[in-house]
Amino acid sequence: MSPKETSGASRTGTSRFSGAFTPGRIAMTVVAVLTLVFIFENTREVRIRILIPEVSMPLYLALLATAVLGAACGYYAAARRQK
């Protein structure tokens, strides 16, 4: 790199991490944190019926499992769309 190219990049304030904090990523981080707070605030025991069996478990585990399954389905759908 020439001295002109190096000094120009530092004046504009760009770096290799400038794309790390985009508005979309910040919004998704906020949503993820709020989801986790909601999940772990609901700790009472609940009965859940999955087709035939009835299971008794803490509500936060059921919410966390649902969130993980939803994220996995969203990731799978996004990966299929890119092909």
GROMACS .gro file of C-alpha atoms in nm:
model
   83
    1MET     CA    1   0.000   0.000   0.000
    2SER     CA    2   0.117   0.349  -0.066
    3PRO     CA    3   0.121   0.614   0.208
    4LYS     CA    4  -0.174   0.788   0.042
    5GLU     CA    5  -0.394   0.477   0.063
    6THR     CA    6  -0.307   0.416   0.427
    7SER     CA    7  -0.369   0.771   0.540
    8GLY     CA    8  -0.696   0.793   0.347
    9ALA     CA    9  -0.839   0.487   0.517
   10SER     CA   10  -0.756   0.617   0.863
   11ARG     CA   11  -0.912   0.959   0.792
   12THR     CA   12  -1.248   0.813   0.695
   13GLY     CA   13  -1.260   0.605   1.012
   14THR     CA   14  -1.321   0.277   0.836
   15SER     CA   15  -1.169  -0.039   0.967
   16ARG     CA   16  -1.214  -0.406   0.911
   17PHE     CA   17  -1.474  -0.414   1.192
   18SER     CA   18  -1.688  -0.128   1.061
   19GLY     CA   19  -1.955  -0.368   0.929
   20ALA     CA   20  -1.983  -0.557   1.260
   21PHE     CA   21  -2.244  -0.325   1.416
   22THR     CA   22  -2.511  -0.275   1.153
   23PRO     CA   23  -2.860  -0.158   1.255
   24GLY     CA   24  -3.001  -0.501   1.171
   25ARG     CA   25  -2.749  -0.682   1.392
   26ILE     CA   26  -2.809  -0.441   1.678
   27ALA     CA   27  -3.185  -0.489   1.650
   28MET     CA   28  -3.151  -0.869   1.643
   29THR     CA   29  -2.922  -0.858   1.947
   30VAL     CA   30  -3.178  -0.649   2.137
   31VAL     CA   31  -3.458  -0.890   2.037
   32ALA     CA   32  -3.247  -1.190   2.143
   33VAL     CA   33  -3.169  -1.035   2.483
   34LEU     CA   34  -3.534  -0.943   2.544
   35THR     CA   35  -3.640  -1.295   2.444
   36LEU     CA   36  -3.394  -1.449   2.690
   37VAL     CA   37  -3.510  -1.216   2.969
   38PHE     CA   38  -3.873  -1.313   2.898
   39ILE     CA   39  -3.787  -1.682   2.894
   40PHE     CA   40  -3.592  -1.685   3.220
   41GLU     CA   41  -3.848  -1.470   3.405
   42ASN     CA   42  -4.112  -1.743   3.355
   43THR     CA   43  -3.995  -2.015   3.591
   44ARG     CA   44  -4.313  -2.177   3.718
   45GLU     CA   45  -4.392  -2.542   3.653
   46VAL     CA   46  -4.640  -2.612   3.373
   47ARG     CA   47  -4.799  -2.917   3.213
   48ILE     CA   48  -4.745  -2.943   2.839
   49ARG     CA   49  -4.920  -3.190   2.614
   50ILE     CA   50  -4.722  -3.298   2.310
   51LEU     CA   51  -4.956  -3.507   2.094
   52ILE     CA   52  -5.035  -3.790   2.340
   53PRO     CA   53  -4.804  -3.766   2.647
   54GLU     CA   54  -4.838  -3.491   2.904
   55VAL     CA   55  -4.509  -3.355   3.037
   56SER     CA   56  -4.454  -3.141   3.346
   57MET     CA   57  -4.160  -2.901   3.317
   58PRO     CA   58  -4.054  -2.544   3.397
   59LEU     CA   59  -4.204  -2.294   3.156
   60TYR     CA   60  -3.864  -2.144   3.074
   61LEU     CA   61  -3.744  -2.478   2.933
   62ALA     CA   62  -4.049  -2.503   2.709
   63LEU     CA   63  -4.003  -2.143   2.588
   64LEU     CA   64  -3.631  -2.194   2.533
   65ALA     CA   65  -3.690  -2.514   2.335
   66THR     CA   66  -3.949  -2.335   2.121
   67ALA     CA   67  -3.711  -2.044   2.058
   68VAL     CA   68  -3.428  -2.278   1.960
   69LEU     CA   69  -3.654  -2.474   1.724
   70GLY     CA   70  -3.779  -2.150   1.568
   71ALA     CA   71  -3.424  -2.023   1.520
   72ALA     CA   72  -3.320  -2.353   1.362
   73CYS     CA   73  -3.616  -2.343   1.122
   74GLY     CA   74  -3.536  -1.982   1.030
   75TYR     CA   75  -3.171  -2.065   0.971
   76TYR     CA   76  -3.266  -2.364   0.754
   77ALA     CA   77  -3.510  -2.157   0.548
   78ALA     CA   78  -3.252  -1.880   0.497
   79ALA     CA   79  -2.986  -2.132   0.394
   80ARG     CA   80  -3.225  -2.293   0.143
   81ARG     CA   81  -3.312  -1.954  -0.006
   82GLN     CA   82  -2.947  -1.872  -0.077
   83LYS     CA   83  -2.899  -2.184  -0.295
   0.00000   0.00000   0.00000
